[in-house]
XYZ file of N, CA and C in Angstrom:
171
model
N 0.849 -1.173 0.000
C 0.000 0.000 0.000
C 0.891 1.231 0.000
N 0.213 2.226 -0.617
C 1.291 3.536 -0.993
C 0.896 4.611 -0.440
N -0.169 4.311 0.902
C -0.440 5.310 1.806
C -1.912 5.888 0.879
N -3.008 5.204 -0.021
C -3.578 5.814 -0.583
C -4.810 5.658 0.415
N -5.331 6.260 -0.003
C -6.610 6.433 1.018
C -7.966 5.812 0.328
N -8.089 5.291 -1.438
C -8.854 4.804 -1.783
C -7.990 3.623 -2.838
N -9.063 2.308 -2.796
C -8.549 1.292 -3.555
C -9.457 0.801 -4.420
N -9.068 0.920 -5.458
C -10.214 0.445 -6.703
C -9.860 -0.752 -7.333
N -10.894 -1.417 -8.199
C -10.868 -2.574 -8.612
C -12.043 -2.419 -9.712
N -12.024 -3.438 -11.111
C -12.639 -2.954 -12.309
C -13.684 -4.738 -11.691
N -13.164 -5.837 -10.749
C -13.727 -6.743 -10.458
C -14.341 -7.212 -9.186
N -15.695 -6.827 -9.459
C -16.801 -6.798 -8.549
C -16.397 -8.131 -7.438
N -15.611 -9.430 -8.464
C -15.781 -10.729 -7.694
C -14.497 -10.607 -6.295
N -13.823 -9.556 -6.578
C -12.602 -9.438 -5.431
C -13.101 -8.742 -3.937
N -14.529 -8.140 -3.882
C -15.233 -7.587 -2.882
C -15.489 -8.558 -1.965
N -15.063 -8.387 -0.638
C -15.488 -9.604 0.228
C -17.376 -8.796 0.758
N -16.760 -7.677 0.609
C -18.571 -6.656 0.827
C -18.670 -6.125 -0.013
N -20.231 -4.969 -0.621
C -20.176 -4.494 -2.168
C -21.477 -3.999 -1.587
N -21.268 -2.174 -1.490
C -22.590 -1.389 -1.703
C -22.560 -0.707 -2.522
N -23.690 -0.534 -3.131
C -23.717 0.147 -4.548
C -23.902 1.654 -4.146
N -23.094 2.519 -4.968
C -23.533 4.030 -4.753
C -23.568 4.598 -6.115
N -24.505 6.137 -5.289
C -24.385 6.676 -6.856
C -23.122 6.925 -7.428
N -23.145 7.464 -8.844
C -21.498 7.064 -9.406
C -21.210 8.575 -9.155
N -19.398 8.252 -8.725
C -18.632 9.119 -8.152
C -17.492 9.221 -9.000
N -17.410 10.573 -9.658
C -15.807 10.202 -10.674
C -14.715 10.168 -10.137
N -13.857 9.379 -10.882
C -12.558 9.301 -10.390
C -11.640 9.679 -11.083
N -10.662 10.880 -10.791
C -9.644 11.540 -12.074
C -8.799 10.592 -11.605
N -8.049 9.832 -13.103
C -7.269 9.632 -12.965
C -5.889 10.049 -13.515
N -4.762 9.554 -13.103
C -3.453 10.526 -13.880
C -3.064 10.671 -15.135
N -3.884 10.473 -16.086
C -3.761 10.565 -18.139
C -4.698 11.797 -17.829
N -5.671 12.382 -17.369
C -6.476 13.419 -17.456
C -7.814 12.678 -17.564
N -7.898 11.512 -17.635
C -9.313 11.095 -17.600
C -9.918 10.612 -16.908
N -11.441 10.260 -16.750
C -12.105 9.832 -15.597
C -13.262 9.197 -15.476
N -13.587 8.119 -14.902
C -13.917 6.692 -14.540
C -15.390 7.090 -13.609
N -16.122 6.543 -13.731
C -17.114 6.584 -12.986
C -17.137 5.663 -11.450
N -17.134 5.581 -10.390
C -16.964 3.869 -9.215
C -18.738 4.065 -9.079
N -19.200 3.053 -9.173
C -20.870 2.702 -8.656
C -20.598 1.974 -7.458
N -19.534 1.480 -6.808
C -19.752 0.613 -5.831
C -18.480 1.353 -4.756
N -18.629 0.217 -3.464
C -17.530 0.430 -2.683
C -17.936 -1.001 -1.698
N -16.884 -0.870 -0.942
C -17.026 -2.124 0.001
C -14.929 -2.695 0.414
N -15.127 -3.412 0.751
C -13.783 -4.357 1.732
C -13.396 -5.268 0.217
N -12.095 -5.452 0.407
C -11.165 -6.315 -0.651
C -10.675 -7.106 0.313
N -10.726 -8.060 0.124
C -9.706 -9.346 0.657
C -8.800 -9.553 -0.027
N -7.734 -9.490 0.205
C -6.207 -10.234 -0.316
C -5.129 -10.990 0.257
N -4.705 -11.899 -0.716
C -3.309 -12.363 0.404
C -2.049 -12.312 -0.680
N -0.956 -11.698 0.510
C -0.025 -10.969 -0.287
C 0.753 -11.699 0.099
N 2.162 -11.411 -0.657
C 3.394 -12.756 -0.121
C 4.149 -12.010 0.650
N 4.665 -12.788 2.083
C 5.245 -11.965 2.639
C 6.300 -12.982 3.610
N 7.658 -12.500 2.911
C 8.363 -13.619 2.742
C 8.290 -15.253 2.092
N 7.967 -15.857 3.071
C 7.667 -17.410 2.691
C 6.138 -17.901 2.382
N 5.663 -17.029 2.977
C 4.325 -17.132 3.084
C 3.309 -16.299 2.615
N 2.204 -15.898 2.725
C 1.178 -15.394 2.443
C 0.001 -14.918 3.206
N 0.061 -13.272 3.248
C -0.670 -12.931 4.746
C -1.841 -12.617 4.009
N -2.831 -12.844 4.698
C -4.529 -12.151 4.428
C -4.600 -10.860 4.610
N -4.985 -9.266 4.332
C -5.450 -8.162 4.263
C -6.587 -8.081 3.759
N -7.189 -6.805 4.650
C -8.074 -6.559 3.698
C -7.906 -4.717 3.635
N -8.471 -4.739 2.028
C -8.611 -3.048 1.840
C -9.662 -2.308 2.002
């Protein structure tokens, strides 16, 4: 993590939760911008060292 304060994803199936909102743009750094309809918790497991820790975003 790079200290961001929001985490996006284009795949609904990576949401361990998922509420739909109205759409909120998102600038991104080319000058253009993305609509998000949703938000909710990401589950991941990252490698860390030998192993593989669970997070969530």
């Amino acid at each position: 993590d790079c200290g961001a304060s929001r985490h996006y994803s284009p795949n609904r199936d990576l949401f361990k939760s998922f509420t739909m909102i109205s759409p909120k743009p998102i600038h991104c750094a080319d000058g253009k911008s993305i609509d998000a309809i949703g938000e909710g918790d990401m589950e991941m497991q990252l490698p860390n060292g030998d192993k593989h820790e669970k997070i969530t975003l």
